[in-house]
mmCIF file of C-alpha atoms in Angstrom:
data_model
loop_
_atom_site.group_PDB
_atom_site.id
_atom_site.type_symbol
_atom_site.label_atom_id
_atom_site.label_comp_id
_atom_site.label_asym_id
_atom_site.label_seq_id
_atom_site.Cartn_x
_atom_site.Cartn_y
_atom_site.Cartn_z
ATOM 1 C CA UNK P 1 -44.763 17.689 -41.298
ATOM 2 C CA UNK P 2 -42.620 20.530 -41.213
ATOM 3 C CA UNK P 3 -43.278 22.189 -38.150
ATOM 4 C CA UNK P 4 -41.442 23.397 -35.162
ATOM 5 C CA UNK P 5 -44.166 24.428 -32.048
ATOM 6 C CA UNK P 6 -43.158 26.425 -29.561
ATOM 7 C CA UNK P 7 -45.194 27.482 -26.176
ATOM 8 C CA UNK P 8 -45.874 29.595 -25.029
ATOM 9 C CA UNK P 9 -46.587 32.246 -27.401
ATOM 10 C CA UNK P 10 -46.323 34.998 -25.283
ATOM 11 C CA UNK P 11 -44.401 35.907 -21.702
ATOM 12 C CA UNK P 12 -44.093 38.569 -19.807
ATOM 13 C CA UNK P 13 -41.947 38.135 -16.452
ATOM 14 C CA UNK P 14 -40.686 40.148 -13.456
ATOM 15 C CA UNK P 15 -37.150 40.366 -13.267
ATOM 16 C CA UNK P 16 -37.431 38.268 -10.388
ATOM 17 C CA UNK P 17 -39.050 35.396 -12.204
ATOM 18 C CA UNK P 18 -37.801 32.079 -13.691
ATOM 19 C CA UNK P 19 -39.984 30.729 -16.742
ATOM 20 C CA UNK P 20 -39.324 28.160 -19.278
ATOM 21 C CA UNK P 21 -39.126 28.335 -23.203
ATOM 22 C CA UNK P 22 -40.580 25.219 -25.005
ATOM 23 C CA UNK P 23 -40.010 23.705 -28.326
ATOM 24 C CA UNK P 24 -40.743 20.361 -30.115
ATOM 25 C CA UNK P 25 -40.039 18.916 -33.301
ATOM 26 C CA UNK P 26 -41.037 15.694 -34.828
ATOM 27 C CA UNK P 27 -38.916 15.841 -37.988
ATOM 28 C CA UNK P 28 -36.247 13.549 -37.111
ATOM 29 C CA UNK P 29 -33.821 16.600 -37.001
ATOM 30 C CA UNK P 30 -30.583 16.411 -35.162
ATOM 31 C CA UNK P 31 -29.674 19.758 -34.581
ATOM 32 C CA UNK P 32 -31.713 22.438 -32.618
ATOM 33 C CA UNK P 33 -31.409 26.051 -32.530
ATOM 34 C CA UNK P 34 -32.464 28.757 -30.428
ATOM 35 C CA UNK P 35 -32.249 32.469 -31.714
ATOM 36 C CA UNK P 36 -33.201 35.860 -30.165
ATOM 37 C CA UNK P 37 -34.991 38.628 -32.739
ATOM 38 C CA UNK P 38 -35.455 42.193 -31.999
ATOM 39 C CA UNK P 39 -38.411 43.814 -34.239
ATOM 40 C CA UNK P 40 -37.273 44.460 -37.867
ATOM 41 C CA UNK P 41 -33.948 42.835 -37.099
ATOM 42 C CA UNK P 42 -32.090 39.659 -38.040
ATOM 43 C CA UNK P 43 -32.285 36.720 -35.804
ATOM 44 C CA UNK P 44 -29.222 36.453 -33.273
ATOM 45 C CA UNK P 45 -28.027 32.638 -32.995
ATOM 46 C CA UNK P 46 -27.667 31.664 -29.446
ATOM 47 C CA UNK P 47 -27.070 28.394 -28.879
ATOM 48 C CA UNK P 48 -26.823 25.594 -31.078
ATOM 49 C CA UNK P 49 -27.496 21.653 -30.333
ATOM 50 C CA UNK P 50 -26.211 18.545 -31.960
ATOM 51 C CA UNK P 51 -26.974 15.338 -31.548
ATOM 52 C CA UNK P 52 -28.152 16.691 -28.174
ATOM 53 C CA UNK P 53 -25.194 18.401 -27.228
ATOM 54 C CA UNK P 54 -24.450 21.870 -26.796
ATOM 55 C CA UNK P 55 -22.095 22.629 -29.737
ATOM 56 C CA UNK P 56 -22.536 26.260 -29.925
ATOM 57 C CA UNK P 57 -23.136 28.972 -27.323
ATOM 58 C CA UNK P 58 -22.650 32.206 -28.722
ATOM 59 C CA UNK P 59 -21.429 33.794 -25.347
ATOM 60 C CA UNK P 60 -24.813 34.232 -24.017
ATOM 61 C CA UNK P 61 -25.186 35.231 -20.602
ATOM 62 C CA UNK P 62 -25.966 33.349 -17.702
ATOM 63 C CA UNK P 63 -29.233 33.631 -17.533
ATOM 64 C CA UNK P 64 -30.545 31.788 -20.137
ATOM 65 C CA UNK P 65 -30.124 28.389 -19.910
ATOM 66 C CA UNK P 66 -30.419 25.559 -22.424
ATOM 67 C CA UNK P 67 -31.779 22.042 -22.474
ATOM 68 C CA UNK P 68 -32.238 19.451 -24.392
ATOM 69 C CA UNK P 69 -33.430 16.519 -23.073
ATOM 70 C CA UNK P 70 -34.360 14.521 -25.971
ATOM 71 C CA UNK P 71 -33.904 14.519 -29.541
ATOM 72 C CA UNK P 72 -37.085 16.146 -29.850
ATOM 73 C CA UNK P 73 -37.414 18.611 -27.354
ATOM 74 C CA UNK P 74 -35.349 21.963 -26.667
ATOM 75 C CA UNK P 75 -35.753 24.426 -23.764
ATOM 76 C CA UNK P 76 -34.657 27.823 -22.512
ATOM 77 C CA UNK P 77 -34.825 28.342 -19.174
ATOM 78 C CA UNK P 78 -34.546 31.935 -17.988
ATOM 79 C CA UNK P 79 -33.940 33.824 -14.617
ATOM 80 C CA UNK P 80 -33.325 37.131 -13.486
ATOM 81 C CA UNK P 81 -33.872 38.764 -16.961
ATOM 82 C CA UNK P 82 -33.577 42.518 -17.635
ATOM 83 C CA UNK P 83 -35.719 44.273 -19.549
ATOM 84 C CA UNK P 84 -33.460 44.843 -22.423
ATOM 85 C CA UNK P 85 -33.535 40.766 -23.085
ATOM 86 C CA UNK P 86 -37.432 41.393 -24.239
ATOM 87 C CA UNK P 87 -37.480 40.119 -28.248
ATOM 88 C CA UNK P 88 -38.957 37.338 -29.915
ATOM 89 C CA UNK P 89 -36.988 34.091 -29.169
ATOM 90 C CA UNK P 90 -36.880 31.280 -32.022
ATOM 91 C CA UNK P 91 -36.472 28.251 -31.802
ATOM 92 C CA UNK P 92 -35.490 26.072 -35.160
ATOM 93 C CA UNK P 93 -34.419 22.846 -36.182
ATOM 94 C CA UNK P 94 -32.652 21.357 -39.363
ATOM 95 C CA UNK P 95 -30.815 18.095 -40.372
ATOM 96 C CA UNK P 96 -27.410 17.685 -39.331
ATOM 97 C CA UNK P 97 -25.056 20.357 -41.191
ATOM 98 C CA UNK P 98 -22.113 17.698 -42.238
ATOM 99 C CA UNK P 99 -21.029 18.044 -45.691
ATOM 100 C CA UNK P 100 -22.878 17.251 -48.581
ATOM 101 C CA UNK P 101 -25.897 16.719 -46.809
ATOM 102 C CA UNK P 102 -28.177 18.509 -49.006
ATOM 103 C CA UNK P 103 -31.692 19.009 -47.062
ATOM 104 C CA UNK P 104 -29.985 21.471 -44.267
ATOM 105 C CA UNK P 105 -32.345 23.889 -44.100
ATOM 106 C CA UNK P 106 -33.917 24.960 -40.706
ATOM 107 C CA UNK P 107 -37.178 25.161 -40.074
ATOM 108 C CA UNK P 108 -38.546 27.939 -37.290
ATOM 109 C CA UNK P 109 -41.040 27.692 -35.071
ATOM 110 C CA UNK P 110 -43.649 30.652 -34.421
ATOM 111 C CA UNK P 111 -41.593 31.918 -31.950
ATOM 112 C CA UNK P 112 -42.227 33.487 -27.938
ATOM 113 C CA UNK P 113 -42.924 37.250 -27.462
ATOM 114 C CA UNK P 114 -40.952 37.666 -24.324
ATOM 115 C CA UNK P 115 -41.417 40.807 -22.604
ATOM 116 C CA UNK P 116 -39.552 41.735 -18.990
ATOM 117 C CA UNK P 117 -41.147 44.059 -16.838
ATOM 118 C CA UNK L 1 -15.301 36.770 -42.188
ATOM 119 C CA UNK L 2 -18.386 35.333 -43.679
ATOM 120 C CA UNK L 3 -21.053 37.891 -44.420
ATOM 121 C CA UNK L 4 -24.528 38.773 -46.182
ATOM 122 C CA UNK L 5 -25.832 41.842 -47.423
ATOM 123 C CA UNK L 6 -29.001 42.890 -48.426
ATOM 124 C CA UNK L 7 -28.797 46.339 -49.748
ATOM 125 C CA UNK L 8 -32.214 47.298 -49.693
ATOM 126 C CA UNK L 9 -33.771 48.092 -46.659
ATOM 127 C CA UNK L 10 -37.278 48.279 -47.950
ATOM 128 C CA UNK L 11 -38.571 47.291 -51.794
ATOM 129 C CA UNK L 12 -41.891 49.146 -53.313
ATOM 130 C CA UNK L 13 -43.327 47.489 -56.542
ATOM 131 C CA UNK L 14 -47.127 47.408 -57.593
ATOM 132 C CA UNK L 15 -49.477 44.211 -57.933
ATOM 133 C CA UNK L 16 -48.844 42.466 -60.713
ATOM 134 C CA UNK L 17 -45.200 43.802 -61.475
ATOM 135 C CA UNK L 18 -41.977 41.596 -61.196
ATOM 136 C CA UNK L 19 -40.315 41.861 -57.964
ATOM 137 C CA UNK L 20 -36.568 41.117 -56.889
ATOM 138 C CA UNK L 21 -34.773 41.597 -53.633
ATOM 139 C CA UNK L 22 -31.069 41.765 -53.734
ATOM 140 C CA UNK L 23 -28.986 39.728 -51.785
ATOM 141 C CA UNK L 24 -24.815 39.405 -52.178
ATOM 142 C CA UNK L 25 -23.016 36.751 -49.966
ATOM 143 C CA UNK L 26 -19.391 36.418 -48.846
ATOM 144 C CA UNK L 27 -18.122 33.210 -47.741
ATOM 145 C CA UNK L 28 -15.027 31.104 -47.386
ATOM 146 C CA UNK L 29 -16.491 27.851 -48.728
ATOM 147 C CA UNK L 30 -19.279 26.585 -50.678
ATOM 148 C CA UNK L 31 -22.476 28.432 -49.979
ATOM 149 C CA UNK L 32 -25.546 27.058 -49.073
ATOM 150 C CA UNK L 33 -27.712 29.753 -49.737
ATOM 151 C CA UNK L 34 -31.615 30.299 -48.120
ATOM 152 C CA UNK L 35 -34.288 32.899 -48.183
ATOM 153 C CA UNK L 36 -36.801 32.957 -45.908
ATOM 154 C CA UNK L 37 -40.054 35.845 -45.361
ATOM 155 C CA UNK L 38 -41.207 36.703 -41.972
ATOM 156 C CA UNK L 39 -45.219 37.976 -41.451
ATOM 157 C CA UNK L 40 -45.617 40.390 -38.539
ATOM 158 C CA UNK L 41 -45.549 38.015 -35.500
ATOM 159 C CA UNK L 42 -44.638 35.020 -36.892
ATOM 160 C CA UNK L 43 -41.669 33.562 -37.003
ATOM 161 C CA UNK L 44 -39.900 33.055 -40.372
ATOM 162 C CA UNK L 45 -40.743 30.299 -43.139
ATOM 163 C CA UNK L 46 -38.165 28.868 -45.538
ATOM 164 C CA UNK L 47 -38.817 29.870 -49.049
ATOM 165 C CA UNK L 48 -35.811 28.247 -51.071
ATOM 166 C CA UNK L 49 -32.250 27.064 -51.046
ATOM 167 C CA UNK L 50 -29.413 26.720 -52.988
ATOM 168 C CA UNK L 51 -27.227 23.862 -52.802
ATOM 169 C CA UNK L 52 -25.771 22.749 -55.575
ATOM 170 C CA UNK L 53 -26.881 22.430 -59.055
ATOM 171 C CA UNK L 54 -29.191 24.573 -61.449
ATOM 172 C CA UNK L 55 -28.299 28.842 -60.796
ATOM 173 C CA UNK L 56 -32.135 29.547 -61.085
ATOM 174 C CA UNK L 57 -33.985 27.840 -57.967
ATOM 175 C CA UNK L 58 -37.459 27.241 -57.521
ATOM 176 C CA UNK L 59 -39.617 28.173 -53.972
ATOM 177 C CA UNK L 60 -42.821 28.067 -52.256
ATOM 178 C CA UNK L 61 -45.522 30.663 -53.746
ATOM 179 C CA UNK L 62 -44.145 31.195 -57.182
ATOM 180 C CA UNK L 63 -40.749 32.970 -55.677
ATOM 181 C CA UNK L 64 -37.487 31.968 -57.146
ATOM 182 C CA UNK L 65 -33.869 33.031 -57.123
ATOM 183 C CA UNK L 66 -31.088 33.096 -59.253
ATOM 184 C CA UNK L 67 -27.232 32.447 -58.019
ATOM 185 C CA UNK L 68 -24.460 34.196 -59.709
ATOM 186 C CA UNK L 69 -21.056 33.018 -58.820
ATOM 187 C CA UNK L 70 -19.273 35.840 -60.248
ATOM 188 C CA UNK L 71 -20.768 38.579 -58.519
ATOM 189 C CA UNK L 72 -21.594 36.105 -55.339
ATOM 190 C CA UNK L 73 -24.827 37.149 -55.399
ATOM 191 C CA UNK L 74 -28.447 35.752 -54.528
ATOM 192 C CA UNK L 75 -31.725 37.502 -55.668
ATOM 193 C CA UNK L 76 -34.844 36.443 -54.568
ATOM 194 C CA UNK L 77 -37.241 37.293 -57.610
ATOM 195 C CA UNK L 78 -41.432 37.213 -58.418
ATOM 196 C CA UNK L 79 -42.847 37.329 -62.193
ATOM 197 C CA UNK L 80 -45.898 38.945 -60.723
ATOM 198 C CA UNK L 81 -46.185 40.378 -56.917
ATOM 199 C CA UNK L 82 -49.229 39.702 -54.795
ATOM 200 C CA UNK L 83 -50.590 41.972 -52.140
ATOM 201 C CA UNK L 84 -49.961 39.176 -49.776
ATOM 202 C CA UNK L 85 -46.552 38.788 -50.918
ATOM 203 C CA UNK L 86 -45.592 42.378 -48.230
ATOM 204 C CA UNK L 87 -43.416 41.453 -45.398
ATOM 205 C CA UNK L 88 -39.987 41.158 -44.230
ATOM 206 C CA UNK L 89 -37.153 38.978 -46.379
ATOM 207 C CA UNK L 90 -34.376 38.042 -45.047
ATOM 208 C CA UNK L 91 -31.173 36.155 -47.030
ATOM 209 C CA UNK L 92 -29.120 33.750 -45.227
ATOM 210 C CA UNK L 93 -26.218 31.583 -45.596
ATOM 211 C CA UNK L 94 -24.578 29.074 -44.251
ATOM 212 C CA UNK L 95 -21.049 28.622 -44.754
ATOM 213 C CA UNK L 96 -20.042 24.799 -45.367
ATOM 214 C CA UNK L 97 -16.304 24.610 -45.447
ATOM 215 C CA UNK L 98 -14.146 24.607 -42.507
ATOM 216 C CA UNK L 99 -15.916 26.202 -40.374
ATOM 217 C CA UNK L 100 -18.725 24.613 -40.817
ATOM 218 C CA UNK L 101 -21.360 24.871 -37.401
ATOM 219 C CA UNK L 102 -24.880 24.972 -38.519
ATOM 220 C CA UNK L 103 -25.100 29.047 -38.139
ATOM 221 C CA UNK L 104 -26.872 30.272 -40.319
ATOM 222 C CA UNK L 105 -25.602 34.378 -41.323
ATOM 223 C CA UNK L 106 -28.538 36.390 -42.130
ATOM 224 C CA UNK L 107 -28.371 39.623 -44.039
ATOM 225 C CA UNK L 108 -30.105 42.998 -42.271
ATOM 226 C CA UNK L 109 -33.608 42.029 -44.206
ATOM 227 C CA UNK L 110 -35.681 43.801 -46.687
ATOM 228 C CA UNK L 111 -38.783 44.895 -46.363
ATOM 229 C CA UNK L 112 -40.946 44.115 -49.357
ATOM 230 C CA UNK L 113 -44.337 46.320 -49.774
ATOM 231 C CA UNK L 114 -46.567 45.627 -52.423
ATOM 232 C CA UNK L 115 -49.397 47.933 -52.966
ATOM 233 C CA UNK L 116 -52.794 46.984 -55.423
#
């Protein structure tokens, strides 16, 4: 099983509004990602988890917030959004990236359309 | 700084013909090398990797690639291209010296239309 599920599919939120991101894995991987795509462009690293710890936070703003409260589970929480943060948001997930460890590839989930209003 | 390119911004190439989508890489260690297709909507799916080992890598749905040390390059390539095969590539790497963090560095992407 190589998959990554994320929910919802699609948001759309008032500026106002807090809503959660959700992602699960159940490959045993040990570092979770979350990344931020705008249409027909690369995907933007955000934030980066190891071993359930924040390890990497790629001076997002404020207003998203991270989680990961298990091993298997990683969340973006996000409040007072403007409507320039409207993308796709991915969430992936790999093996840990230590040396030599040859299966490091990340696997992405389907992602969230997010759009702000 | 670590980088990828793709210089290509879209690729055109009938059904049937051989396909290849350029991809050059610029790292301070060892590169672990990916490429990975995105569908409209969807998020993206790993295609191949390389590691270590053999230059020419095999993939999911016939693709393979080819790494060149000397020119630090990458190309994802097809024998024959399937309609199916249109939609957006994108080249990544992931540097695993130093500086090693889990990011992965995607190039811009290329879009890859193949028409019957």
């Amino acid at each position: 099983d190589t998959e990554v599920t994320q929910t919802p599919k699609h948001l759309v939120m008032g500026m106002t509004n807090k809503k959660s991101l959700k992602c699960e894995q159940h490959m045993g991987h040990r570092a979770m990602y979350w990344y931020k795509q705008k249409a027909k462009k690369p995907p933007e690293l955000m934030f980066v988890y190891s071993y359930e710890k924040l390890s990497i936070n790629e001076s997002v703003p404020s207003r998203f917030s991270p989680e990961c409260p298990n091993s298997s589970l990683l969340n973006l929480h996000l409040h007072a959004l403007q409507p320039e943060d409207s993308a796709l948001y991915l969430c992936a997930s790999s093996q840990e990236f230590a040396s030599g460890v040859s299966n490091t590839e990340a696997f992405f989930g389907q992602g969230t359309r997010l759009t702000v209003v | 700084a670590q980088s990828v390119a793709q210089p290509e911004d879209q690729v055109n190439v009938a059904e049937g013909n051989p396909l290849t989508v350029k991809c050059t890489y610029s790292v301070s260690g060892n590169p672990y090398l990916f490429w990975y297709v995105q569908y409209p909507n969807r998020g993206l799916q790993f295609l191949l990797k390389y590691i270590t080992g053999d230059n020419l890598v095999k993939g999911s749905y016939g693709f393979e690639a080819e790494f060149n040390k000397s020119q630090t390059s990458f190309h994802l390539k097809k024998p024959s291209a399937l309609v199916s095969d249109s939609a957006l590539y994108f080249c990544a790497v992931r540097d695993m010296g130093s500086s090693n963090t889990g990011k992965l560095i995607f190039g811009q992407g290329t879009t890859l239309q193949v028409k019957p």
